[in-house]
Short mmCIF file of C-alpha atoms in Angstrom, two decimals:
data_model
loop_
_atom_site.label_atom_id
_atom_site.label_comp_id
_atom_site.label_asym_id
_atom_site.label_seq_id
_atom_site.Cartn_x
_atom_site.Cartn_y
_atom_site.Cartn_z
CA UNK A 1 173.90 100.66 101.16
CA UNK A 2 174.56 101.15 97.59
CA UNK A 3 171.54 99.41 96.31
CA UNK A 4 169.18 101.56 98.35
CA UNK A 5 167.83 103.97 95.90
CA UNK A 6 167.82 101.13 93.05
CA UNK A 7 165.24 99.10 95.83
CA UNK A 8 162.91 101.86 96.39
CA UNK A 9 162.85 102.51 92.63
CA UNK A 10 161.91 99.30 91.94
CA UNK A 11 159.34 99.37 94.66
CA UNK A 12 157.48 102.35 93.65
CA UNK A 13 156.85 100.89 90.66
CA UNK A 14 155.68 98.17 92.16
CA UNK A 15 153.44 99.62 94.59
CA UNK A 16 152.53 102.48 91.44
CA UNK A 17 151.25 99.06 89.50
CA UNK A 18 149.52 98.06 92.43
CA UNK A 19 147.84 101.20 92.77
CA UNK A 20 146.99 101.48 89.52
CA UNK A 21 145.54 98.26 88.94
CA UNK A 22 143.06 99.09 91.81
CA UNK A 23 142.04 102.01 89.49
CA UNK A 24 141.33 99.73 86.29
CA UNK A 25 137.46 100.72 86.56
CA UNK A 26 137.98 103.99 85.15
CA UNK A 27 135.66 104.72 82.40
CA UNK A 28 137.83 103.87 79.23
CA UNK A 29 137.34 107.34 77.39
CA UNK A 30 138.91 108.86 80.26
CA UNK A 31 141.97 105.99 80.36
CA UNK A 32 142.05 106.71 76.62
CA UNK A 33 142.51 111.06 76.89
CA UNK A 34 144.77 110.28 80.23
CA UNK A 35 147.25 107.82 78.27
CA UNK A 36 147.27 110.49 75.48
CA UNK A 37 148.53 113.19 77.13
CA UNK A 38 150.96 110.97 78.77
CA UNK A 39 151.89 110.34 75.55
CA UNK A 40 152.16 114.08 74.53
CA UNK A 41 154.34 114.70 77.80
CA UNK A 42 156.40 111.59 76.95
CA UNK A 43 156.91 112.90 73.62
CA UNK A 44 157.76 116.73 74.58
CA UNK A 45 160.46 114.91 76.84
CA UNK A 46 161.93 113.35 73.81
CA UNK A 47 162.72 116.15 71.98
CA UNK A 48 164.24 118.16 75.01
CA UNK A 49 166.75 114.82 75.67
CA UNK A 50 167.40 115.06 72.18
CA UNK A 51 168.42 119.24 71.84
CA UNK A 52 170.55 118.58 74.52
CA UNK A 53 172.95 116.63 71.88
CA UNK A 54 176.35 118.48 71.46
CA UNK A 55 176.93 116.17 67.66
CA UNK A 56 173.75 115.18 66.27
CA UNK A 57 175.51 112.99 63.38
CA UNK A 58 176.81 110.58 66.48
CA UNK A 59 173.00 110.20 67.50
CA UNK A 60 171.83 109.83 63.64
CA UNK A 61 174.41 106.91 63.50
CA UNK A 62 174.18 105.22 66.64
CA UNK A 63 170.25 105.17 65.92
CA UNK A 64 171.03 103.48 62.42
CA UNK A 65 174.09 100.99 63.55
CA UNK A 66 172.34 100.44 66.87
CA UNK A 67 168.95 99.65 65.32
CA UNK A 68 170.41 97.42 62.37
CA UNK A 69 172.06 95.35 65.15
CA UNK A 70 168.58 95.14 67.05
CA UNK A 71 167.19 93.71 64.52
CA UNK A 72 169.55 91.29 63.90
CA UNK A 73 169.53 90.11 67.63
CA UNK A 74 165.66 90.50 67.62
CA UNK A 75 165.36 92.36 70.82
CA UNK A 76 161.67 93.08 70.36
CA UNK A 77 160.69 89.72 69.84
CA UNK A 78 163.01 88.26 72.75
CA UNK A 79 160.68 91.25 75.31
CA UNK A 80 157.32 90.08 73.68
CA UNK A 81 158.42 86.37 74.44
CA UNK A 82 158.91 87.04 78.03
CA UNK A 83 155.73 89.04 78.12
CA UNK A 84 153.75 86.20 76.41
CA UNK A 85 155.52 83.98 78.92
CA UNK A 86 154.45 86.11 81.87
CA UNK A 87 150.90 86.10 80.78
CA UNK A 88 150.62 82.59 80.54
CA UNK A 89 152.23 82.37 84.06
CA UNK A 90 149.87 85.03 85.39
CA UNK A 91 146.87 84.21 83.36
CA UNK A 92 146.84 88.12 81.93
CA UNK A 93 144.82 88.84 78.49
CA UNK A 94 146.60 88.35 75.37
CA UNK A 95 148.88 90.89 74.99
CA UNK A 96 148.10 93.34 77.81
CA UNK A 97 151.25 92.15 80.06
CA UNK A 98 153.61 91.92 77.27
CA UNK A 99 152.91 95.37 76.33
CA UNK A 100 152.69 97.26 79.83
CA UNK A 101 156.03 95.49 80.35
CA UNK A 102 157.61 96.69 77.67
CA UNK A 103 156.56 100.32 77.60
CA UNK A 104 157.62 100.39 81.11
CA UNK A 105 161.11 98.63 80.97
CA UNK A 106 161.93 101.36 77.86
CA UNK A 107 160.63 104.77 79.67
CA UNK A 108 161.99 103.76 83.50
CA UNK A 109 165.53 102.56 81.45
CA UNK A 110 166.17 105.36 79.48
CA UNK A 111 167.21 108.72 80.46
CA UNK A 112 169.90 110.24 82.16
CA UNK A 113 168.47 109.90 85.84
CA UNK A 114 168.49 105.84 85.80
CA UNK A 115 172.29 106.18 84.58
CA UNK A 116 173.75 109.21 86.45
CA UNK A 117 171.21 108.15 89.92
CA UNK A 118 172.97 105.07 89.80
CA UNK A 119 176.48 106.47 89.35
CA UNK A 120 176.04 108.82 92.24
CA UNK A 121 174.32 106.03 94.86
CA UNK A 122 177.38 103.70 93.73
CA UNK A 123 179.85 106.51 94.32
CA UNK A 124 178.69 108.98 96.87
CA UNK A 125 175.82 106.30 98.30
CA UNK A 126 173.84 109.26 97.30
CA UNK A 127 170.38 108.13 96.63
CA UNK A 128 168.47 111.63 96.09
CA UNK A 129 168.31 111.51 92.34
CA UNK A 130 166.88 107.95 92.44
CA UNK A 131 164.28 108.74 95.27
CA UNK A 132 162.95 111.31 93.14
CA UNK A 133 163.21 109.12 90.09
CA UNK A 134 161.49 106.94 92.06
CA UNK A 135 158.80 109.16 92.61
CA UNK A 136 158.03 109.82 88.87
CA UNK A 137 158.15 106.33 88.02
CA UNK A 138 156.05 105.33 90.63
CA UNK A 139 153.22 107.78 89.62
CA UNK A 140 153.36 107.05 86.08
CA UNK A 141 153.49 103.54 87.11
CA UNK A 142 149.94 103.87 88.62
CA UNK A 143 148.97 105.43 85.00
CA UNK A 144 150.27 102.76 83.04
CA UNK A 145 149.00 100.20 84.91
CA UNK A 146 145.44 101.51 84.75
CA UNK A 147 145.55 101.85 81.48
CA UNK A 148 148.09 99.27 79.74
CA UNK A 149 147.69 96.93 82.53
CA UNK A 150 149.34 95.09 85.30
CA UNK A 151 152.42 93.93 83.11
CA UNK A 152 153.99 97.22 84.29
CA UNK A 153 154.69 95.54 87.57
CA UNK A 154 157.18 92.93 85.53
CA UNK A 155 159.47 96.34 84.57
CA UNK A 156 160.61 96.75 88.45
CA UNK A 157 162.82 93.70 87.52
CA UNK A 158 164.92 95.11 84.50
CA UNK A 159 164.65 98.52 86.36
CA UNK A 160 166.38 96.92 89.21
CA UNK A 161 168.84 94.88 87.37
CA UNK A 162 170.10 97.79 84.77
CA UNK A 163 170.78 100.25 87.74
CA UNK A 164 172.22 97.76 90.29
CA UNK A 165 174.82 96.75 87.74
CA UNK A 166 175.74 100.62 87.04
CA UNK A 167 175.62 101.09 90.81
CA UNK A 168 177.80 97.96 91.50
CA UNK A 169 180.29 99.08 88.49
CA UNK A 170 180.44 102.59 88.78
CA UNK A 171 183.51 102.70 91.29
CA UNK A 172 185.45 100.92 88.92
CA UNK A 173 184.38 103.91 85.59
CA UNK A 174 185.97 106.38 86.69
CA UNK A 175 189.30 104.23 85.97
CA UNK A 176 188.26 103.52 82.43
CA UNK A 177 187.29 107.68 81.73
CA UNK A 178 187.47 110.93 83.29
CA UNK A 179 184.61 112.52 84.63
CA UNK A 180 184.61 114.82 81.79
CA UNK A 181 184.34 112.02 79.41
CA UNK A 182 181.58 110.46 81.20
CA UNK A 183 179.62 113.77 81.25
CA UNK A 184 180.12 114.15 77.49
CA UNK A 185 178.84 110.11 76.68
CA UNK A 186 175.60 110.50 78.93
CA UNK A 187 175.20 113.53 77.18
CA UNK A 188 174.80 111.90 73.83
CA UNK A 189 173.42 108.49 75.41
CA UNK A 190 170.67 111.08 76.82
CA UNK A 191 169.98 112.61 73.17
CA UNK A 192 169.62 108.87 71.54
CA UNK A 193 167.22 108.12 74.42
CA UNK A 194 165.41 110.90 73.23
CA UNK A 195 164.73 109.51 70.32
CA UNK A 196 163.64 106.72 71.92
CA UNK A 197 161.09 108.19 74.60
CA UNK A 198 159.66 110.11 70.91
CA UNK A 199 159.28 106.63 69.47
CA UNK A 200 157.44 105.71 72.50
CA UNK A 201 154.83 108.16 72.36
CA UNK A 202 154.45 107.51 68.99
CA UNK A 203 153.60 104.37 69.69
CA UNK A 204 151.55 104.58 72.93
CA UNK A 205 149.32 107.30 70.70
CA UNK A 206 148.82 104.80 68.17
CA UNK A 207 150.38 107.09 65.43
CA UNK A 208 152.49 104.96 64.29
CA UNK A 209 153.92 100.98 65.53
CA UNK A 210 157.85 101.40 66.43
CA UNK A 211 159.98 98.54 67.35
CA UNK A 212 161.47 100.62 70.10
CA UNK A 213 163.53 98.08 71.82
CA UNK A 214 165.47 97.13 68.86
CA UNK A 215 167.19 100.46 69.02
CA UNK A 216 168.24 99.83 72.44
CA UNK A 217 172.06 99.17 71.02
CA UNK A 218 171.86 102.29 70.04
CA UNK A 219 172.83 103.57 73.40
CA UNK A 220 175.58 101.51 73.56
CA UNK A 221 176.92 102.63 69.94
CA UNK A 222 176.56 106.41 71.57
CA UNK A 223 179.03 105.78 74.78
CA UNK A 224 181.74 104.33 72.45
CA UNK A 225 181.47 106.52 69.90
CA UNK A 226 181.91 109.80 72.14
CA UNK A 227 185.61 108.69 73.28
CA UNK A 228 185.98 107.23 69.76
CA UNK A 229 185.39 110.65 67.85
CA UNK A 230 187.75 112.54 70.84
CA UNK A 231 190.67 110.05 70.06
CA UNK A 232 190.04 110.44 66.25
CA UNK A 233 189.94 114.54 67.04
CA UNK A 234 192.85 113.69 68.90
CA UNK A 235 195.41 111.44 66.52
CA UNK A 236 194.49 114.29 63.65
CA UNK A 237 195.01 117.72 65.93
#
């Protein structure tokens, strides 16, 4: 079943939120010294994405293009909408779902285990590296909940979504690049999430306020401009 390790991702996040929800009585300086080292570990797992880049000047300009076109489209405001929305359906606080939901989608979508998990359950129906991703997420699901609230629960559904489609695709990449080619994009894709997952810590430890999800283009600015720069290198060998 190709979908298999995308389902019990999804779940353990689910049943993480559920968990942690039951653990929302913690006292709120140790929520607040929990979330911050989160934080730290979220950020010290930014920069090692990002050292693993191979051209640094593709990830400085896929962060600018990709983030110039996130604004534009207003990806930020379209996630805080649906939040909203899903607190008014659910009767949450103001705020709490929109942001649990958000912080969630962005750490369980980026990184090279939702992408190359994926690949492998759609091409090998090899679920191992999502069954362990679903075993992080679903611990720092219970986290998050307990301390940004249940609107962590609403990020199964992107999570689900984003690495279905790859699963469901991915016998059909290997037609559009070689296997080298794809390891060289999710190397770069990987460094711009990096960049990302830093952003997020910045923001979970209140350093400073990044509109996160308006870089998400970004990514897809990295996996065409790998191939791009190799037939450039290519036309002027």
């Amino acid at each position: 079943m190709i979908l298999l390790g995308t389902l019990v991702n999804a779940g353990a996040i689910i049943l993480g939120a559920l968990l942690g929800r039951m653990l929302k009585r913690i006292p709120e300086s140790m929520r607040q010294t929990v979330m911050q080292g989160i934080a730290l570990a979220v950020f010290v797992l930014g920069i090692k994405m990002c050292l693993g880049s191979d051209n640094f000047l593709l990830v400085i300009i896929s962060i600018v293009v990709g983030t110039v076109l996130g604004e534009w489209i207003g990806i930020e405001k379209g996630l805080n909408n649906l939040g909203h929305w899903l607190e008014r359906k659910v009767g949450g606080s103001q705020g709490s779902i929109a942001t649990g939901f958000i912080t969630g989608t962005l750490v369980y979508c980026i990184g090279a285990m939702a992408v190359l998990g994926s690949l492998d359950s759609g091409l090998r129906n090899n679920h191992e590296v999502l069954f362990m991703k679903a075993m992080l997420d679903g611990f720092s699901a219970i986290i998050f909940a307990s301390t940004l609230g249940i609107g962590v629960i609403f990020s199964a559904v992107p999570v689900f979504l984003y690495q279905g489609m790859i699963a469901l695709l991915s016998t059909s990449i290997y037609s559009v690049v070689s296997e080298s080619m794809l390891d060289a994009i999710l190397v770069e894709v990987t460094a711009v999430g990096g960049l990302m997952i830093i952003a997020i810590g910045l923001n979970v430890l209140e350093i400073k306020q990044i509109r996160v999800a308006n870089m998400m283009p970004a990514l897809v600015i990295a996996a065409v401009g790998v191939p791009f720069i190799d037939w450039i290198s290519k036309l002027f060998s």
